[in-house]
C-alpha cells in the first residue's frame, strides 16, 4: 500500500490536470491537488498532524522544494502508526516540502524492496527507510541512493557504508535500553528468576543490540536465567506473534518471573497470562498506556499486588531525527539544532545534539520508584512519550496513514 500526497499550486491548471490523471490511471497512488505548499499535510486526516507554521522555518528545512517519503517494512501496529504521525508532523514544518509518500511493506521483504524501488524511480528526493529486514534491504537502499534520492535508513542497520550505499544512518542506543531493562529486572527480582526477552524480526540489529545490553546487565545478577529463544524470541513486532510466543513459553516453563519485550504492551494486552491462570510477571520494555493503567487497576484492587514494571520511551520521536537528516541533505538545510522531547510530566529531554545521528533514550516509568502514567483519554496501545498530542495519538491509531 502506498499513500502519496502531493502539493500542487492552484495557479497551475496543467499540474492539477496531471494530478487528476494520476488518480485515474495509477489507482495505487492517491494524489491530491493543493492550493499551497503545505496542503499535502492538510489532506492527511484533516490536517491534525500538521505543525503550526513558524515565522522562520527550522534550519534543517533548507530551501529546495522536495518531496519526502517514509518507507516502512511493516506499518500496521500502534508504534508504527504513531511514528508515521510524528514523521508527518516533523516534515510539515518545512514549507518547501511539497509532497509526502508512505509505503507499507506488510512484513514482506520483497514488497518492501519493491516499494523503495518505486519511490526512487518516481524521483522522491528524500526517503526515510525503516528496514525491518535488515541487510536484505541493502541492495534496494543502495540502488535508490545511486539513482539520486537521499536515503536515510533508521533504527535497524542494513550494513554497507554511509556515503556509498546510503546518505546517513540514524540510529538509537539500543544497547543502553537493554542495560536499563536488565538492571531494573535483576534488582526487582532480587537477583534471581526466569526472564524471557521478546524481540522483533530474526536478525534485526535493534533486538540484537538490546540483547547484548541485557546480557551485560545480567552479569551483575548470576541468579537470573534467560529462558526461551536466544538472543531473543522472534515476534516480528507483531502482537499476534507476541501472544503465540508467550503462550509457548508458559507451556514450557512453570515459572516466568519477568518478561522484557520490544513490543512490550502485548505482554499485558494479549491476556495470555490471565488465560493461563498465571500472575503477570514483572515487565520491562517500551512505554504504553496499558502498563500504568493496569498497574493502577491492580494496585487499587489489592495494595499487595506484585505487578511492577519499567519503561523507556518507545521513541516514536526517533523518526523525527531521520526526517530532519533526510530533508536537510536533500534541500541544503543545516542540522544545527538539538532534538528535544517533552515527557508527560513536562520534563524536557535532549535526545539528540546538533549534527548527531543517534538518539539517546530516557527512562520514562518505574513503578517501584513511584513513576507511572495512565492517561484515561488514550487507549491501552497508546504511548505517553510519543511527542504527539492526545488528539494526534488518537487520530494516528485509527490507521490509514
Short mmCIF file of C-alpha atoms in Angstrom, two decimals:
data_model
loop_
_atom_site.label_atom_id
_atom_site.label_comp_id
_atom_site.label_asym_id
_atom_site.label_seq_id
_atom_site.Cartn_x
_atom_site.Cartn_y
_atom_site.Cartn_z
CA UNK A 1 0.00 0.00 0.00
CA UNK A 2 1.39 3.41 -0.97
CA UNK A 3 -0.09 6.68 0.23
CA UNK A 4 1.02 9.71 -1.80
CA UNK A 5 0.14 13.32 -1.07
CA UNK A 6 1.37 15.96 -3.50
CA UNK A 7 1.20 19.74 -3.11
CA UNK A 8 0.25 21.43 -6.39
CA UNK A 9 -0.19 25.20 -6.79
CA UNK A 10 -3.70 26.38 -7.64
CA UNK A 11 -2.33 28.63 -10.39
CA UNK A 12 -1.15 25.63 -12.36
CA UNK A 13 -4.19 24.19 -14.08
CA UNK A 14 -1.97 21.85 -16.03
CA UNK A 15 -0.44 20.44 -12.84
CA UNK A 16 -3.89 19.90 -11.44
CA UNK A 17 -4.95 18.13 -14.60
CA UNK A 18 -1.90 15.87 -14.40
CA UNK A 19 -2.67 15.13 -10.76
CA UNK A 20 -6.25 14.22 -11.65
CA UNK A 21 -4.99 11.96 -14.39
CA UNK A 22 -2.69 10.17 -11.98
CA UNK A 23 -5.69 9.31 -9.86
CA UNK A 24 -7.44 7.78 -12.84
CA UNK A 25 -4.55 5.80 -14.30
CA UNK A 26 -2.50 4.90 -11.20
CA UNK A 27 -5.01 3.57 -8.67
CA UNK A 28 -2.32 2.64 -6.11
CA UNK A 29 -1.11 6.25 -5.88
CA UNK A 30 -3.57 8.73 -4.41
CA UNK A 31 -2.76 12.29 -5.45
CA UNK A 32 -4.41 15.38 -4.02
CA UNK A 33 -4.36 18.81 -5.62
CA UNK A 34 -3.41 21.57 -3.19
CA UNK A 35 -3.58 25.34 -3.05
CA UNK A 36 -0.35 25.90 -1.09
CA UNK A 37 2.95 24.09 -0.41
CA UNK A 38 1.85 22.58 2.93
CA UNK A 39 -1.54 21.44 1.67
CA UNK A 40 -0.30 17.85 1.36
CA UNK A 41 -0.34 17.72 5.16
CA UNK A 42 -3.84 19.17 5.39
CA UNK A 43 -5.09 16.33 3.19
CA UNK A 44 -3.96 13.73 5.75
CA UNK A 45 -6.58 13.13 8.47
CA UNK A 46 -7.88 16.66 8.10
CA UNK A 47 -4.51 18.20 8.88
CA UNK A 48 -4.41 17.14 12.52
CA UNK A 49 -0.73 16.18 12.29
CA UNK A 50 0.40 19.47 10.74
CA UNK A 51 2.81 21.58 12.77
CA UNK A 52 1.95 25.20 13.48
CA UNK A 53 3.67 27.35 10.82
CA UNK A 54 6.72 29.21 12.14
CA UNK A 55 7.73 32.70 11.07
CA UNK A 56 11.13 31.26 10.23
CA UNK A 57 11.23 27.57 9.29
CA UNK A 58 13.74 25.36 11.14
CA UNK A 59 17.19 25.43 9.57
CA UNK A 60 17.07 21.73 8.66
CA UNK A 61 14.35 22.59 6.11
CA UNK A 62 16.75 24.20 3.67
CA UNK A 63 15.32 25.96 0.65
CA UNK A 64 14.93 23.49 -2.23
CA UNK A 65 11.46 22.18 -2.99
CA UNK A 66 11.44 18.45 -2.35
CA UNK A 67 9.13 15.53 -1.72
CA UNK A 68 9.59 13.22 1.29
CA UNK A 69 8.71 9.56 1.83
CA UNK A 70 8.66 7.12 4.73
CA UNK A 71 9.23 3.55 3.53
CA UNK A 72 8.12 1.14 6.26
CA UNK A 73 8.89 -2.57 6.22
CA UNK A 74 5.75 -3.01 8.29
CA UNK A 75 3.31 -0.25 9.21
CA UNK A 76 0.29 -1.76 10.92
CA UNK A 77 0.97 -1.74 14.62
CA UNK A 78 0.38 1.14 17.06
CA UNK A 79 4.06 2.04 17.29
CA UNK A 80 4.31 2.47 13.52
CA UNK A 81 1.08 4.46 13.38
CA UNK A 82 2.30 6.94 15.98
CA UNK A 83 5.72 7.06 14.32
CA UNK A 84 4.17 7.87 10.95
CA UNK A 85 2.21 10.70 12.56
CA UNK A 86 5.41 12.06 14.12
CA UNK A 87 7.16 11.92 10.74
CA UNK A 88 4.33 13.82 9.07
CA UNK A 89 4.40 16.42 11.84
CA UNK A 90 8.15 16.90 11.51
CA UNK A 91 8.15 17.20 7.72
CA UNK A 92 5.20 19.63 7.81
CA UNK A 93 7.41 22.24 9.49
CA UNK A 94 9.09 22.83 6.13
CA UNK A 95 7.13 24.90 3.57
CA UNK A 96 9.50 23.66 0.85
CA UNK A 97 8.29 20.07 1.33
CA UNK A 98 5.69 19.73 -1.40
CA UNK A 99 4.75 16.06 -1.24
CA UNK A 100 4.57 13.08 1.10
CA UNK A 101 4.53 9.33 0.48
CA UNK A 102 4.19 6.43 2.89
CA UNK A 103 4.63 2.77 1.93
CA UNK A 104 3.86 -0.36 3.92
CA UNK A 105 5.95 -3.45 3.20
CA UNK A 106 3.42 -5.50 5.21
CA UNK A 107 6.22 -7.59 6.72
CA UNK A 108 7.15 -8.91 3.26
CA UNK A 109 10.77 -8.22 2.33
CA UNK A 110 10.13 -8.36 -1.41
CA UNK A 111 7.28 -5.87 -1.14
CA UNK A 112 9.44 -3.55 0.96
CA UNK A 113 12.14 -3.73 -1.70
CA UNK A 114 9.61 -3.04 -4.45
CA UNK A 115 8.15 -0.11 -2.52
CA UNK A 116 11.56 1.51 -2.06
CA UNK A 117 12.49 0.95 -5.69
CA UNK A 118 9.22 2.55 -6.77
CA UNK A 119 9.82 5.66 -4.67
CA UNK A 120 13.28 6.11 -6.15
CA UNK A 121 12.01 5.55 -9.69
CA UNK A 122 9.40 8.25 -9.17
CA UNK A 123 12.15 10.68 -8.16
CA UNK A 124 11.25 11.20 -4.49
CA UNK A 125 14.11 13.36 -3.27
CA UNK A 126 14.20 12.37 0.44
CA UNK A 127 13.40 8.83 1.61
CA UNK A 128 13.45 7.65 5.23
CA UNK A 129 13.53 3.84 5.50
CA UNK A 130 12.69 1.54 8.39
CA UNK A 131 14.47 -1.57 7.04
CA UNK A 132 12.79 -4.30 9.06
CA UNK A 133 14.54 -6.98 7.00
CA UNK A 134 17.96 -5.56 7.86
CA UNK A 135 20.83 -6.34 5.41
CA UNK A 136 18.39 -7.92 2.96
CA UNK A 137 17.30 -4.36 2.18
CA UNK A 138 20.81 -3.09 1.39
CA UNK A 139 20.71 -3.67 -2.41
CA UNK A 140 17.45 -1.72 -2.72
CA UNK A 141 18.73 1.01 -0.40
CA UNK A 142 21.91 1.27 -2.46
CA UNK A 143 20.00 1.37 -5.76
CA UNK A 144 17.74 4.18 -4.52
CA UNK A 145 20.79 6.12 -3.36
CA UNK A 146 22.59 5.60 -6.69
CA UNK A 147 19.51 6.87 -8.53
CA UNK A 148 19.89 10.21 -6.76
CA UNK A 149 17.50 10.03 -3.82
CA UNK A 150 18.68 10.98 -0.36
CA UNK A 151 18.18 7.72 1.55
CA UNK A 152 18.20 7.59 5.35
CA UNK A 153 17.75 4.16 6.95
CA UNK A 154 17.00 4.41 10.65
CA UNK A 155 16.79 2.21 13.76
CA UNK A 156 17.64 -1.10 12.03
CA UNK A 157 21.04 -1.44 10.39
CA UNK A 158 21.38 -2.57 6.79
CA UNK A 159 25.17 -2.87 6.62
CA UNK A 160 27.06 -1.05 3.88
CA UNK A 161 28.76 2.31 4.24
CA UNK A 162 27.45 5.79 4.75
CA UNK A 163 28.07 7.95 1.69
CA UNK A 164 28.48 4.92 -0.56
CA UNK A 165 25.33 2.86 -0.05
CA UNK A 166 23.05 5.45 1.58
CA UNK A 167 23.21 9.04 2.71
CA UNK A 168 23.07 8.81 6.51
CA UNK A 169 22.15 6.14 9.05
CA UNK A 170 20.15 7.45 12.02
CA UNK A 171 20.40 5.14 15.00
CA UNK A 172 19.50 4.86 18.64
CA UNK A 173 21.43 3.46 21.59
CA UNK A 174 19.51 0.19 21.80
CA UNK A 175 22.23 -1.44 23.87
CA UNK A 176 21.53 1.06 26.64
CA UNK A 177 17.84 0.11 26.56
CA UNK A 178 18.89 -3.47 27.24
CA UNK A 179 21.20 -2.43 30.08
CA UNK A 180 18.46 -0.29 31.65
CA UNK A 181 15.87 -3.06 31.44
CA UNK A 182 18.22 -5.84 32.56
CA UNK A 183 19.47 -3.94 35.61
CA UNK A 184 15.96 -2.97 36.65
CA UNK A 185 14.78 -6.57 36.26
CA UNK A 186 17.73 -8.02 38.17
CA UNK A 187 17.25 -5.62 41.05
CA UNK A 188 13.45 -6.00 41.12
CA UNK A 189 13.80 -9.80 41.30
CA UNK A 190 16.47 -9.59 43.99
CA UNK A 191 18.93 -11.19 41.61
CA UNK A 192 17.09 -14.46 40.97
CA UNK A 193 14.45 -15.61 38.48
CA UNK A 194 13.48 -16.74 34.99
CA UNK A 195 13.31 -13.94 32.42
CA UNK A 196 12.45 -14.03 28.70
CA UNK A 197 13.29 -11.41 26.08
CA UNK A 198 10.88 -10.91 23.16
CA UNK A 199 12.42 -9.04 20.22
CA UNK A 200 11.47 -8.30 16.63
CA UNK A 201 12.28 -9.97 13.30
CA UNK A 202 15.04 -12.57 13.23
CA UNK A 203 18.40 -10.88 12.86
CA UNK A 204 17.24 -7.30 13.37
CA UNK A 205 20.04 -5.16 14.78
CA UNK A 206 17.63 -3.40 17.13
CA UNK A 207 16.87 -6.53 19.14
CA UNK A 208 20.40 -7.93 18.84
CA UNK A 209 21.83 -4.77 20.37
CA UNK A 210 19.24 -4.76 23.14
CA UNK A 211 20.01 -8.42 23.83
CA UNK A 212 23.68 -7.51 24.23
CA UNK A 213 22.75 -4.89 26.81
CA UNK A 214 20.50 -7.33 28.68
CA UNK A 215 23.30 -9.92 28.77
CA UNK A 216 25.70 -7.32 30.11
CA UNK A 217 23.26 -6.30 32.85
CA UNK A 218 22.55 -9.91 33.85
CA UNK A 219 26.26 -10.48 34.52
CA UNK A 220 25.66 -8.48 37.69
CA UNK A 221 22.88 -10.93 38.64
CA UNK A 222 24.12 -14.51 38.09
CA UNK A 223 20.89 -15.89 39.56
CA UNK A 224 18.87 -14.51 36.63
CA UNK A 225 18.29 -17.11 33.89
CA UNK A 226 17.24 -16.05 30.39
CA UNK A 227 14.64 -18.52 29.18
CA UNK A 228 13.28 -19.13 25.70
CA UNK A 229 14.95 -18.49 22.37
CA UNK A 230 18.26 -16.62 22.42
CA UNK A 231 19.32 -13.95 21.83
CA UNK A 232 15.58 -13.18 21.70
CA UNK A 233 12.18 -14.65 20.97
CA UNK A 234 11.29 -13.70 17.39
CA UNK A 235 7.96 -11.86 17.18
CA UNK A 236 8.35 -9.57 14.13
CA UNK A 237 6.95 -6.80 16.41
CA UNK A 238 3.54 -8.30 15.69
CA UNK A 239 1.02 -8.51 18.55
CA UNK A 240 -0.31 -11.90 17.46
CA UNK A 241 3.21 -13.35 17.39
CA UNK A 242 3.92 -11.86 20.83
CA UNK A 243 0.88 -13.73 22.14
CA UNK A 244 1.99 -17.01 20.50
CA UNK A 245 5.50 -16.67 21.87
CA UNK A 246 4.22 -16.04 25.39
CA UNK A 247 1.81 -18.99 25.19
CA UNK A 248 4.68 -21.24 24.15
CA UNK A 249 6.87 -20.00 27.00
CA UNK A 250 4.06 -20.54 29.52
CA UNK A 251 3.64 -24.13 28.32
CA UNK A 252 7.37 -24.78 28.72
CA UNK A 253 8.17 -23.00 31.97
CA UNK A 254 6.17 -23.42 35.20
CA UNK A 255 7.66 -20.19 36.46
CA UNK A 256 8.19 -16.97 34.50
CA UNK A 257 9.29 -14.15 36.76
CA UNK A 258 9.97 -11.43 34.22
CA UNK A 259 9.48 -10.53 30.57
CA UNK A 260 11.48 -7.96 28.65
CA UNK A 261 10.00 -7.04 25.29
CA UNK A 262 10.30 -4.58 22.42
CA UNK A 263 6.56 -4.57 21.68
CA UNK A 264 6.00 -4.88 25.41
CA UNK A 265 2.36 -3.81 25.57
CA UNK A 266 1.44 -7.21 24.10
CA UNK A 267 2.62 -8.95 27.26
CA UNK A 268 -0.31 -7.38 29.14
CA UNK A 269 -2.79 -6.66 26.35
CA UNK A 270 -2.71 -10.23 25.00
CA UNK A 271 -4.23 -11.59 28.23
CA UNK A 272 -2.11 -14.74 27.82
CA UNK A 273 -1.01 -14.93 31.45
CA UNK A 274 -4.54 -14.27 32.68
CA UNK A 275 -5.99 -17.04 30.50
CA UNK A 276 -3.32 -19.44 31.76
CA UNK A 277 -4.24 -18.63 35.35
CA UNK A 278 -0.78 -17.18 35.92
CA UNK A 279 0.04 -13.80 37.52
CA UNK A 280 1.56 -11.10 35.37
CA UNK A 281 5.35 -11.21 35.56
CA UNK A 282 7.49 -8.13 36.05
CA UNK A 283 7.77 -6.32 32.72
CA UNK A 284 10.42 -4.09 31.18
CA UNK A 285 10.07 -2.54 27.75
CA UNK A 286 8.81 0.36 25.67
CA UNK A 287 6.17 2.62 27.13
CA UNK A 288 2.47 2.05 26.51
CA UNK A 289 -0.58 3.30 28.37
CA UNK A 290 -1.61 -0.25 29.24
CA UNK A 291 1.16 -0.54 31.84
CA UNK A 292 0.27 2.41 34.03
CA UNK A 293 -3.46 1.77 33.74
CA UNK A 294 -3.08 -1.94 34.54
CA UNK A 295 -0.76 -1.13 37.46
CA UNK A 296 -3.32 1.34 38.84
CA UNK A 297 -6.21 -1.10 38.45
CA UNK A 298 -4.37 -3.98 40.13
CA UNK A 299 -2.95 -1.90 42.97
CA UNK A 300 -6.25 -0.11 43.59
CA UNK A 301 -7.89 -3.54 43.92
CA UNK A 302 -5.08 -5.02 46.03
CA UNK A 303 -2.37 -2.91 47.64
CA UNK A 304 -0.23 -6.06 47.85
CA UNK A 305 -0.32 -6.69 44.08
CA UNK A 306 3.08 -7.93 42.87
CA UNK A 307 2.82 -6.41 39.40
CA UNK A 308 5.61 -3.92 38.71
CA UNK A 309 7.14 -2.57 35.52
CA UNK A 310 9.57 -0.13 33.94
CA UNK A 311 9.56 1.52 30.54
CA UNK A 312 11.85 3.58 28.41
CA UNK A 313 10.21 5.96 25.97
CA UNK A 314 9.03 3.98 22.95
CA UNK A 315 10.85 6.55 20.80
CA UNK A 316 8.24 7.25 18.16
CA UNK A 317 10.17 10.53 18.00
CA UNK A 318 13.27 8.72 16.66
CA UNK A 319 11.83 9.20 13.19
CA UNK A 320 11.98 12.97 13.65
CA UNK A 321 15.78 12.93 13.58
CA UNK A 322 15.74 10.73 10.48
CA UNK A 323 13.28 13.08 8.75
CA UNK A 324 15.43 16.07 9.64
CA UNK A 325 18.55 14.50 8.18
CA UNK A 326 16.74 13.41 5.01
CA UNK A 327 15.26 16.87 4.39
CA UNK A 328 18.49 18.68 5.28
CA UNK A 329 20.54 16.58 2.88
CA UNK A 330 18.01 16.88 0.05
CA UNK A 331 17.18 20.59 0.50
CA UNK A 332 20.56 22.04 1.59
CA UNK A 333 19.47 22.50 5.19
CA UNK A 334 21.57 22.61 8.35
CA UNK A 335 21.46 20.16 11.27
CA UNK A 336 22.39 22.76 13.86
CA UNK A 337 19.51 22.34 16.33
CA UNK A 338 19.02 19.72 19.08
CA UNK A 339 16.03 17.39 19.17
CA UNK A 340 14.19 17.97 22.44
CA UNK A 341 11.30 15.81 23.65
CA UNK A 342 8.95 16.74 26.50
CA UNK A 343 7.65 13.88 28.65
CA UNK A 344 4.18 13.75 30.27
CA UNK A 345 5.48 15.49 33.40
CA UNK A 346 6.75 18.40 31.33
CA UNK A 347 10.41 17.43 31.68
CA UNK A 348 12.45 18.21 28.59
CA UNK A 349 14.92 15.62 27.31
CA UNK A 350 17.58 16.48 24.74
CA UNK A 351 17.65 13.21 22.83
CA UNK A 352 19.98 14.38 20.04
CA UNK A 353 22.55 17.16 19.96
CA UNK A 354 23.11 19.27 16.81
CA UNK A 355 24.67 17.32 13.91
CA UNK A 356 24.43 13.96 15.73
CA UNK A 357 22.99 10.87 14.03
CA UNK A 358 21.98 8.83 17.07
CA UNK A 359 19.33 9.49 19.68
CA UNK A 360 19.68 8.81 23.39
CA UNK A 361 16.62 7.38 25.09
CA UNK A 362 15.35 8.13 28.59
CA UNK A 363 13.64 6.08 31.30
CA UNK A 364 10.00 7.12 31.41
CA UNK A 365 8.43 4.93 34.09
CA UNK A 366 9.49 2.87 37.11
CA UNK A 367 6.54 1.70 39.15
CA UNK A 368 8.73 0.59 42.06
CA UNK A 369 10.12 4.13 42.25
CA UNK A 370 6.57 5.51 42.05
CA UNK A 371 6.62 6.85 38.48
CA UNK A 372 3.68 5.60 36.41
CA UNK A 373 1.48 7.15 33.74
CA UNK A 374 -2.12 6.26 32.96
CA UNK A 375 -3.86 8.61 30.56
CA UNK A 376 -7.61 7.86 30.63
CA UNK A 377 -8.06 9.79 27.38
CA UNK A 378 -5.95 7.29 25.44
CA UNK A 379 -6.35 3.59 24.63
CA UNK A 380 -4.05 0.95 26.07
CA UNK A 381 -1.96 0.81 22.89
CA UNK A 382 -1.02 4.49 23.04
CA UNK A 383 2.38 5.67 24.24
CA UNK A 384 2.71 8.52 26.69
CA UNK A 385 6.12 9.68 25.46
CA UNK A 386 5.33 9.77 21.75
CA UNK A 387 5.92 13.56 21.25
CA UNK A 388 2.34 13.84 19.91
CA UNK A 389 -0.73 15.43 21.48
CA UNK A 390 -3.55 13.19 22.73
CA UNK A 391 -5.64 14.20 19.72
CA UNK A 392 -2.83 13.31 17.32
CA UNK A 393 -2.28 9.95 19.00
CA UNK A 394 -5.97 9.09 18.73
CA UNK A 395 -6.02 10.07 15.06
CA UNK A 396 -2.86 8.06 14.34
CA UNK A 397 -4.26 4.92 15.95
CA UNK A 398 -7.17 4.98 13.54
CA UNK A 399 -4.67 3.93 10.87
CA UNK A 400 -4.78 4.70 7.18
CA UNK A 401 -1.71 6.94 7.20
#
